[in-house]
Amino acid sequence: MVYLDNSATTKPYKEVLETYLTVSEQYFGNPSSLHALGLGAEKVLTRSREVVAKLLGVQAKEIIFTSGGTEGNNLAIKGIALEHSKRGKHIITSVVEHASTYETFSNLESNGFEVTYLPVNNNGSVSIQDLQQALRQDTILVSIIHVNNETGALQPVEEIGQLLKDYRKTFFHVDHVQGITKVPLDLKKSNIDLCTISGHKFHGVKGTGALYVRAGIQLSPMLHGGIQEARLRAGTENVPGIAALTKALRMASDKALEGKQRLKQLQKNAIAGLTEIEGVVLNSDEGQGYAPHIINFSILGAKPEVVIQALSHRGVYVSTKSACSSKLSAPSRILLEMGLGNERAGSAIRISFSYETTEKDIETFLKIMNEEVPKLLQVMR
């Protein structure tokens, strides 16, 4: 099996599953309960929060555990918008956000907020000048994805953070779901107020995530009820999942130093091989403007679902768009916004690596692509 759909989800580390099972069996008490079993679960929760905070370079009280990226993005964006709407109703994002951000902004727009969607260039990046021109006295939020989930394009998050230092009434949220452990991001130095991560993107289990909320920031909660998670997320915490996320984040962070260089080499090899296949057109690139673990390309005229099935029958697993949008037949919104046109946007394929991806995986993928693409092109003719 060659698994190249790690941006959709990663395979949980064996040690992560062992942690999940151990905590489920030995610390099954409700962390809000006052008896010994509850206090034991609360200790696991507290320790997990401390470790995640240390790995992100923030304070433990600034970590809110969530169910994943979609909830984290919704809590950050709606939480700021609804809590601070009396100060202004202008909010800013980009046209290439993940659906969990894009649709949240669209929802707020239909409920009276004014949204500026920043355009992107052919590489998929927003312009600092465009952002500066869009900022107003009543702008209360800027939300930007760090690593685009379809193309791997990087946004100038550090520069945006520096710019927003002069706009003290504007909060800055970053969707770091695809970048965490693979593309460095200093939350404090980048002046980031809120940041979303998701456990299953770095070998944790699904249904886990965390939102960094800078100390002192007030959010409107999405769930009401108990006082869990600083009153921002009512409901019993998923202690085994949180412990598993913590284990995964620590393991992935440990692998990052050596792993990032290897990812770059894998990306370089894959791009070199893809460019030699007739009919393949690259939609992303390598280098400073791109994350090292995502490549997007098109096989012009070929339906991506046909390509995926052909590769899947050979034991190679890739994707079209984001997992959240892959069953939609429409062309990629992201590639259209980059100006790549309907043909490329409608035939796009994404491959994505993890630290477990090997050189042999890339060699096998390219070998099978070299065999399958000519067959697909022949059928089209």
mmCIF file of N, CA, C and O in Angstrom, residues 241-322:
data_model
loop_
_atom_site.group_PDB
_atom_site.id
_atom_site.type_symbol
_atom_site.label_atom_id
_atom_site.label_comp_id
_atom_site.label_asym_id
_atom_site.label_seq_id
_atom_site.Cartn_x
_atom_site.Cartn_y
_atom_site.Cartn_z
ATOM 1 N N GLY A 241 -9.022 10.718 23.973
ATOM 2 C CA GLY A 241 -8.665 11.360 22.706
ATOM 3 C C GLY A 241 -7.680 12.493 22.910
ATOM 4 O O GLY A 241 -6.740 12.675 22.115
ATOM 5 N N ILE A 242 -7.868 13.256 23.982
ATOM 6 C CA ILE A 242 -6.950 14.369 24.279
ATOM 7 C C ILE A 242 -5.563 13.834 24.633
ATOM 8 O O ILE A 242 -4.544 14.377 24.188
ATOM 9 N N ALA A 243 -5.516 12.765 25.421
ATOM 10 C CA ALA A 243 -4.218 12.162 25.755
ATOM 11 C C ALA A 243 -3.543 11.620 24.493
ATOM 12 O O ALA A 243 -2.325 11.739 24.328
ATOM 13 N N ALA A 244 -4.345 11.046 23.600
ATOM 14 C CA ALA A 244 -3.800 10.532 22.341
ATOM 15 C C ALA A 244 -3.282 11.668 21.472
ATOM 16 O O ALA A 244 -2.210 11.558 20.852
ATOM 17 N N LEU A 245 -4.024 12.770 21.406
ATOM 18 C CA LEU A 245 -3.561 13.946 20.648
ATOM 19 C C LEU A 245 -2.225 14.436 21.195
ATOM 20 O O LEU A 245 -1.302 14.764 20.438
ATOM 21 N N THR A 246 -2.131 14.473 22.516
ATOM 22 C CA THR A 246 -0.901 14.954 23.152
ATOM 23 C C THR A 246 0.280 14.051 22.798
ATOM 24 O O THR A 246 1.364 14.533 22.461
ATOM 25 N N LYS A 247 0.051 12.753 22.875
ATOM 26 C CA LYS A 247 1.109 11.801 22.514
ATOM 27 C C LYS A 247 1.517 11.977 21.055
ATOM 28 O O LYS A 247 2.709 11.991 20.727
ATOM 29 N N ALA A 248 0.541 12.111 20.187
ATOM 30 C CA ALA A 248 0.828 12.263 18.758
ATOM 31 C C ALA A 248 1.589 13.553 18.476
ATOM 32 O O ALA A 248 2.526 13.567 17.668
ATOM 33 N N LEU A 249 1.185 14.627 19.133
ATOM 34 C CA LEU A 249 1.854 15.913 18.894
ATOM 35 C C LEU A 249 3.308 15.843 19.347
ATOM 36 O O LEU A 249 4.202 16.361 18.669
ATOM 37 N N ARG A 250 3.541 15.177 20.482
ATOM 38 C CA ARG A 250 4.916 15.058 20.971
ATOM 39 C C ARG A 250 5.753 14.196 20.021
ATOM 40 O O ARG A 250 6.881 14.550 19.680
ATOM 41 N N MET A 251 5.188 13.092 19.567
ATOM 42 C CA MET A 251 5.940 12.210 18.663
ATOM 43 C C MET A 251 6.218 12.886 17.317
ATOM 44 O O MET A 251 7.336 12.812 16.789
ATOM 45 N N ALA A 252 5.189 13.547 16.769
ATOM 46 C CA ALA A 252 5.365 14.216 15.467
ATOM 47 C C ALA A 252 6.355 15.370 15.581
ATOM 48 O O ALA A 252 7.152 15.615 14.667
ATOM 49 N N SER A 253 6.332 16.067 16.715
ATOM 50 C CA SER A 253 7.273 17.172 16.922
ATOM 51 C C SER A 253 8.695 16.648 17.025
ATOM 52 O O SER A 253 9.636 17.263 16.514
ATOM 53 N N ASP A 254 8.857 15.502 17.694
ATOM 54 C CA ASP A 254 10.193 14.901 17.815
ATOM 55 C C ASP A 254 10.745 14.511 16.446
ATOM 56 O O ASP A 254 11.956 14.548 16.219
ATOM 57 N N LYS A 255 9.846 14.107 15.539
ATOM 58 C CA LYS A 255 10.286 13.657 14.221
ATOM 59 C C LYS A 255 10.497 14.807 13.241
ATOM 60 O O LYS A 255 11.032 14.609 12.152
ATOM 61 N N ALA A 256 10.049 15.998 13.636
ATOM 62 C CA ALA A 256 10.009 17.106 12.684
ATOM 63 C C ALA A 256 11.388 17.557 12.222
ATOM 64 O O ALA A 256 11.582 17.859 11.042
ATOM 65 N N LEU A 257 12.349 17.602 13.146
ATOM 66 C CA LEU A 257 13.653 18.174 12.818
ATOM 67 C C LEU A 257 14.289 17.443 11.630
ATOM 68 O O LEU A 257 14.709 18.044 10.650
ATOM 69 N N GLU A 258 14.337 16.122 11.732
ATOM 70 C CA GLU A 258 14.897 15.331 10.639
ATOM 71 C C GLU A 258 13.880 15.134 9.518
ATOM 72 O O GLU A 258 14.210 15.138 8.333
ATOM 73 N N GLY A 259 12.632 15.013 9.916
ATOM 74 C CA GLY A 259 11.583 14.667 8.963
ATOM 75 C C GLY A 259 11.317 15.736 7.922
ATOM 76 O O GLY A 259 11.003 15.417 6.771
ATOM 77 N N LYS A 260 11.436 17.007 8.297
ATOM 78 C CA LYS A 260 11.105 18.076 7.351
ATOM 79 C C LYS A 260 12.060 18.074 6.158
ATOM 80 O O LYS A 260 11.651 18.308 5.023
ATOM 81 N N GLN A 261 13.339 17.819 6.409
ATOM 82 C CA GLN A 261 14.300 17.752 5.305
ATOM 83 C C GLN A 261 13.969 16.593 4.366
ATOM 84 O O GLN A 261 14.078 16.706 3.147
ATOM 85 N N ARG A 262 13.546 15.484 4.971
ATOM 86 C CA ARG A 262 13.216 14.314 4.145
ATOM 87 C C ARG A 262 11.951 14.565 3.326
ATOM 88 O O ARG A 262 11.841 14.159 2.178
ATOM 89 N N LEU A 263 10.983 15.274 3.928
ATOM 90 C CA LEU A 263 9.769 15.626 3.184
ATOM 91 C C LEU A 263 10.104 16.470 1.956
ATOM 92 O O LEU A 263 9.546 16.269 0.876
ATOM 93 N N LYS A 264 11.038 17.400 2.134
ATOM 94 C CA LYS A 264 11.437 18.261 1.013
ATOM 95 C C LYS A 264 12.037 17.422 -0.114
ATOM 96 O O LYS A 264 11.777 17.680 -1.291
ATOM 97 N N GLN A 265 12.841 16.425 0.263
ATOM 98 C CA GLN A 265 13.455 15.584 -0.759
ATOM 99 C C GLN A 265 12.402 14.725 -1.457
ATOM 100 O O GLN A 265 12.433 14.557 -2.686
ATOM 101 N N LEU A 266 11.448 14.206 -0.674
ATOM 102 C CA LEU A 266 10.367 13.419 -1.275
ATOM 103 C C LEU A 266 9.560 14.275 -2.251
ATOM 104 O O LEU A 266 9.183 13.830 -3.347
ATOM 105 N N GLN A 267 9.286 15.509 -1.838
ATOM 106 C CA GLN A 267 8.532 16.424 -2.702
ATOM 107 C C GLN A 267 9.306 16.700 -3.988
ATOM 108 O O GLN A 267 8.733 16.689 -5.094
ATOM 109 N N LYS A 268 10.595 16.927 -3.844
ATOM 110 C CA LYS A 268 11.436 17.209 -5.006
ATOM 111 C C LYS A 268 11.422 16.024 -5.972
ATOM 112 O O LYS A 268 11.263 16.200 -7.184
ATOM 113 N N ASN A 269 11.573 14.813 -5.415
ATOM 114 C CA ASN A 269 11.572 13.605 -6.255
ATOM 115 C C ASN A 269 10.233 13.410 -6.962
ATOM 116 O O ASN A 269 10.177 13.060 -8.149
ATOM 117 N N ALA A 270 9.147 13.629 -6.209
ATOM 118 C CA ALA A 270 7.816 13.425 -6.791
ATOM 119 C C ALA A 270 7.537 14.429 -7.902
ATOM 120 O O ALA A 270 7.014 14.073 -8.966
ATOM 121 N N ILE A 271 7.896 15.687 -7.667
ATOM 122 C CA ILE A 271 7.661 16.719 -8.690
ATOM 123 C C ILE A 271 8.500 16.428 -9.941
ATOM 124 O O ILE A 271 8.003 16.553 -11.072
ATOM 125 N N ALA A 272 9.751 16.029 -9.726
ATOM 126 C CA ALA A 272 10.611 15.713 -10.876
ATOM 127 C C ALA A 272 10.012 14.569 -11.699
ATOM 128 O O ALA A 272 10.012 14.607 -12.941
ATOM 129 N N GLY A 273 9.492 13.572 -11.007
ATOM 130 C CA GLY A 273 8.903 12.438 -11.710
ATOM 131 C C GLY A 273 7.605 12.793 -12.409
ATOM 132 O O GLY A 273 7.353 12.362 -13.542
ATOM 133 N N LEU A 274 6.775 13.578 -11.766
ATOM 134 C CA LEU A 274 5.480 13.951 -12.349
ATOM 135 C C LEU A 274 5.655 14.790 -13.610
ATOM 136 O O LEU A 274 4.889 14.656 -14.571
ATOM 137 N N THR A 275 6.660 15.679 -13.594
ATOM 138 C CA THR A 275 6.855 16.560 -14.755
ATOM 139 C C THR A 275 7.268 15.786 -16.005
ATOM 140 O O THR A 275 7.161 16.304 -17.123
ATOM 141 N N GLU A 276 7.741 14.566 -15.827
ATOM 142 C CA GLU A 276 8.158 13.756 -16.975
ATOM 143 C C GLU A 276 7.021 12.926 -17.564
ATOM 144 O O GLU A 276 7.193 12.261 -18.590
ATOM 145 N N ILE A 277 5.862 12.942 -16.906
ATOM 146 C CA ILE A 277 4.732 12.146 -17.391
ATOM 147 C C ILE A 277 3.872 12.995 -18.326
ATOM 148 O O ILE A 277 3.379 14.060 -17.928
ATOM 149 N N GLU A 278 3.702 12.543 -19.553
ATOM 150 C CA GLU A 278 2.913 13.290 -20.529
ATOM 151 C C GLU A 278 1.469 13.436 -20.040
ATOM 152 O O GLU A 278 0.852 12.470 -19.586
ATOM 153 N N GLY A 279 0.959 14.648 -20.118
ATOM 154 C CA GLY A 279 -0.421 14.906 -19.715
ATOM 155 C C GLY A 279 -0.572 15.441 -18.313
ATOM 156 O O GLY A 279 -1.649 15.911 -17.928
ATOM 157 N N VAL A 280 0.517 15.388 -17.525
ATOM 158 C CA VAL A 280 0.448 15.889 -16.143
ATOM 159 C C VAL A 280 0.882 17.348 -16.101
ATOM 160 O O VAL A 280 1.927 17.715 -16.657
ATOM 161 N N VAL A 281 0.083 18.184 -15.448
ATOM 162 C CA VAL A 281 0.404 19.604 -15.279
ATOM 163 C C VAL A 281 0.418 19.913 -13.789
ATOM 164 O O VAL A 281 -0.554 19.625 -13.077
ATOM 165 N N LEU A 282 1.504 20.485 -13.302
ATOM 166 C CA LEU A 282 1.604 20.796 -11.874
ATOM 167 C C LEU A 282 0.821 22.062 -11.528
ATOM 168 O O LEU A 282 0.892 23.060 -12.249
ATOM 169 N N ASN A 283 0.100 22.009 -10.423
ATOM 170 C CA ASN A 283 -0.634 23.181 -9.924
ATOM 171 C C ASN A 283 0.024 23.781 -8.686
ATOM 172 O O ASN A 283 -0.438 24.808 -8.177
ATOM 173 N N SER A 284 1.028 23.110 -8.169
ATOM 174 C CA SER A 284 1.778 23.642 -7.036
ATOM 175 C C SER A 284 3.249 23.408 -7.305
ATOM 176 O O SER A 284 3.623 22.807 -8.310
ATOM 177 N N ASP A 285 4.090 23.898 -6.393
ATOM 178 C CA ASP A 285 5.527 23.841 -6.639
ATOM 179 C C ASP A 285 6.232 23.510 -5.338
ATOM 180 O O ASP A 285 5.594 23.242 -4.329
ATOM 181 N N GLU A 286 7.550 23.563 -5.367
ATOM 182 C CA GLU A 286 8.332 23.368 -4.153
ATOM 183 C C GLU A 286 9.015 24.687 -3.810
ATOM 184 O O GLU A 286 8.907 25.654 -4.548
ATOM 185 N N GLY A 287 9.705 24.720 -2.665
ATOM 186 C CA GLY A 287 10.428 25.932 -2.300
ATOM 187 C C GLY A 287 9.755 26.686 -1.188
ATOM 188 O O GLY A 287 8.824 26.199 -0.533
ATOM 189 N N GLN A 288 10.196 27.924 -0.966
ATOM 190 C CA GLN A 288 9.785 28.695 0.205
ATOM 191 C C GLN A 288 8.288 29.007 0.248
ATOM 192 O O GLN A 288 7.719 29.196 1.312
ATOM 193 N N GLY A 289 7.651 29.092 -0.901
ATOM 194 C CA GLY A 289 6.241 29.464 -0.921
ATOM 195 C C GLY A 289 5.294 28.305 -0.687
ATOM 196 O O GLY A 289 4.068 28.491 -0.687
ATOM 197 N N TYR A 290 5.857 27.103 -0.471
ATOM 198 C CA TYR A 290 5.006 25.918 -0.360
ATOM 199 C C TYR A 290 5.442 25.021 0.799
ATOM 200 O O TYR A 290 6.633 24.932 1.113
ATOM 201 N N ALA A 291 4.471 24.353 1.395
ATOM 202 C CA ALA A 291 4.761 23.359 2.415
ATOM 203 C C ALA A 291 5.401 22.143 1.743
ATOM 204 O O ALA A 291 5.155 21.891 0.555
ATOM 205 N N PRO A 292 6.202 21.366 2.495
ATOM 206 C CA PRO A 292 6.954 20.272 1.856
ATOM 207 C C PRO A 292 6.188 18.967 1.712
ATOM 208 O O PRO A 292 6.759 17.994 1.230
ATOM 209 N N HIS A 293 4.920 18.943 2.094
ATOM 210 C CA HIS A 293 4.241 17.645 2.135
ATOM 211 C C HIS A 293 3.003 17.562 1.250
ATOM 212 O O HIS A 293 2.268 16.584 1.311
ATOM 213 N N ILE A 294 2.747 18.584 0.424
ATOM 214 C CA ILE A 294 1.547 18.576 -0.425
ATOM 215 C C ILE A 294 1.950 18.915 -1.863
ATOM 216 O O ILE A 294 2.706 19.861 -2.098
ATOM 217 N N ILE A 295 1.442 18.143 -2.824
ATOM 218 C CA ILE A 295 1.635 18.441 -4.251
ATOM 219 C C ILE A 295 0.274 18.332 -4.935
ATOM 220 O O ILE A 295 -0.477 17.383 -4.706
ATOM 221 N N ASN A 296 -0.037 19.303 -5.780
ATOM 222 C CA ASN A 296 -1.293 19.298 -6.529
ATOM 223 C C ASN A 296 -0.961 19.295 -8.018
ATOM 224 O O ASN A 296 -0.117 20.066 -8.476
ATOM 225 N N PHE A 297 -1.614 18.407 -8.764
ATOM 226 C CA PHE A 297 -1.390 18.365 -10.213
ATOM 227 C C PHE A 297 -2.683 17.968 -10.918
ATOM 228 O O PHE A 297 -3.627 17.471 -10.296
ATOM 229 N N SER A 298 -2.723 18.209 -12.219
ATOM 230 C CA SER A 298 -3.894 17.838 -13.019
ATOM 231 C C SER A 298 -3.479 16.922 -14.161
ATOM 232 O O SER A 298 -2.365 17.025 -14.678
ATOM 233 N N ILE A 299 -4.381 16.027 -14.508
ATOM 234 C CA ILE A 299 -4.235 15.247 -15.744
ATOM 235 C C ILE A 299 -5.357 15.745 -16.635
ATOM 236 O O ILE A 299 -6.528 15.384 -16.448
ATOM 237 N N LEU A 300 -5.012 16.632 -17.548
ATOM 238 C CA LEU A 300 -6.022 17.392 -18.295
ATOM 239 C C LEU A 300 -6.995 16.486 -19.033
ATOM 240 O O LEU A 300 -6.586 15.586 -19.770
ATOM 241 N N GLY A 301 -8.269 16.727 -18.805
ATOM 242 C CA GLY A 301 -9.311 15.962 -19.475
ATOM 243 C C GLY A 301 -9.730 14.711 -18.730
ATOM 244 O O GLY A 301 -10.784 14.150 -19.016
ATOM 245 N N ALA A 302 -8.913 14.263 -17.807
ATOM 246 C CA ALA A 302 -9.246 13.038 -17.066
ATOM 247 C C ALA A 302 -10.072 13.383 -15.834
ATOM 248 O O ALA A 302 -9.766 14.337 -15.123
ATOM 249 N N LYS A 303 -11.111 12.596 -15.610
ATOM 250 C CA LYS A 303 -11.894 12.824 -14.414
ATOM 251 C C LYS A 303 -11.104 12.350 -13.193
ATOM 252 O O LYS A 303 -10.638 11.204 -13.162
ATOM 253 N N PRO A 304 -10.962 13.207 -12.183
ATOM 254 C CA PRO A 304 -10.125 12.822 -11.033
ATOM 255 C C PRO A 304 -10.620 11.575 -10.325
ATOM 256 O O PRO A 304 -9.812 10.782 -9.838
ATOM 257 N N GLU A 305 -11.945 11.367 -10.307
ATOM 258 C CA GLU A 305 -12.434 10.162 -9.625
ATOM 259 C C GLU A 305 -12.010 8.887 -10.359
ATOM 260 O O GLU A 305 -11.789 7.847 -9.737
ATOM 261 N N VAL A 306 -11.870 8.999 -11.710
ATOM 262 C CA VAL A 306 -11.401 7.843 -12.487
ATOM 263 C C VAL A 306 -9.932 7.573 -12.178
ATOM 264 O O VAL A 306 -9.504 6.421 -12.014
ATOM 265 N N VAL A 307 -9.147 8.650 -12.085
ATOM 266 C CA VAL A 307 -7.729 8.504 -11.743
ATOM 267 C C VAL A 307 -7.575 7.875 -10.362
ATOM 268 O O VAL A 307 -6.770 6.947 -10.159
ATOM 269 N N ILE A 308 -8.367 8.384 -9.431
ATOM 270 C CA ILE A 308 -8.266 7.871 -8.054
ATOM 271 C C ILE A 308 -8.604 6.386 -7.997
ATOM 272 O O ILE A 308 -7.917 5.602 -7.329
ATOM 273 N N GLN A 309 -9.631 5.987 -8.715
ATOM 274 C CA GLN A 309 -10.014 4.571 -8.705
ATOM 275 C C GLN A 309 -8.954 3.707 -9.389
ATOM 276 O O GLN A 309 -8.649 2.600 -8.925
ATOM 277 N N ALA A 310 -8.385 4.221 -10.498
ATOM 278 C CA ALA A 310 -7.344 3.464 -11.204
ATOM 279 C C ALA A 310 -6.136 3.244 -10.297
ATOM 280 O O ALA A 310 -5.579 2.142 -10.228
ATOM 281 N N LEU A 311 -5.733 4.290 -9.585
ATOM 282 C CA LEU A 311 -4.595 4.169 -8.671
ATOM 283 C C LEU A 311 -4.940 3.307 -7.470
ATOM 284 O O LEU A 311 -4.123 2.517 -6.990
ATOM 285 N N SER A 312 -6.178 3.472 -6.999
ATOM 286 C CA SER A 312 -6.614 2.714 -5.827
ATOM 287 C C SER A 312 -6.574 1.216 -6.096
ATOM 288 O O SER A 312 -6.197 0.416 -5.233
ATOM 289 N N HIS A 313 -6.935 0.830 -7.331
ATOM 290 C CA HIS A 313 -6.885 -0.591 -7.691
ATOM 291 C C HIS A 313 -5.461 -1.131 -7.696
ATOM 292 O O HIS A 313 -5.249 -2.343 -7.609
ATOM 293 N N ARG A 314 -4.484 -0.209 -7.786
ATOM 294 C CA ARG A 314 -3.069 -0.628 -7.747
ATOM 295 C C ARG A 314 -2.480 -0.430 -6.352
ATOM 296 O O ARG A 314 -1.265 -0.555 -6.169
ATOM 297 N N GLY A 315 -3.328 -0.066 -5.386
ATOM 298 C CA GLY A 315 -2.851 0.096 -4.007
ATOM 299 C C GLY A 315 -2.243 1.439 -3.697
ATOM 300 O O GLY A 315 -1.511 1.586 -2.712
ATOM 301 N N VAL A 316 -2.550 2.457 -4.526
ATOM 302 C CA VAL A 316 -2.056 3.813 -4.290
ATOM 303 C C VAL A 316 -3.236 4.707 -3.952
ATOM 304 O O VAL A 316 -4.208 4.777 -4.721
ATOM 305 N N TYR A 317 -3.149 5.423 -2.828
ATOM 306 C CA TYR A 317 -4.290 6.212 -2.342
ATOM 307 C C TYR A 317 -3.967 7.704 -2.369
ATOM 308 O O TYR A 317 -3.068 8.162 -1.673
ATOM 309 N N VAL A 318 -4.711 8.432 -3.214
ATOM 310 C CA VAL A 318 -4.547 9.882 -3.355
ATOM 311 C C VAL A 318 -5.937 10.513 -3.240
ATOM 312 O O VAL A 318 -6.919 9.823 -2.996
ATOM 313 N N SER A 319 -6.015 11.835 -3.419
ATOM 314 C CA SER A 319 -7.326 12.490 -3.281
ATOM 315 C C SER A 319 -7.496 13.569 -4.339
ATOM 316 O O SER A 319 -6.577 13.839 -5.120
ATOM 317 N N THR A 320 -8.668 14.169 -4.350
ATOM 318 C CA THR A 320 -8.921 15.259 -5.283
ATOM 319 C C THR A 320 -8.732 16.586 -4.558
ATOM 320 O O THR A 320 -7.690 17.204 -4.625
ATOM 321 N N LYS A 321 -9.763 17.006 -3.848
ATOM 322 C CA LYS A 321 -9.677 18.264 -3.108
ATOM 323 C C LYS A 321 -9.484 17.929 -1.640
ATOM 324 O O LYS A 321 -8.916 16.906 -1.311
ATOM 325 N N SER A 322 -9.947 18.794 -0.755
ATOM 326 C CA SER A 322 -9.912 18.448 0.657
ATOM 327 C C SER A 322 -10.883 17.299 0.891
ATOM 328 O O SER A 322 -11.828 17.092 0.123
#
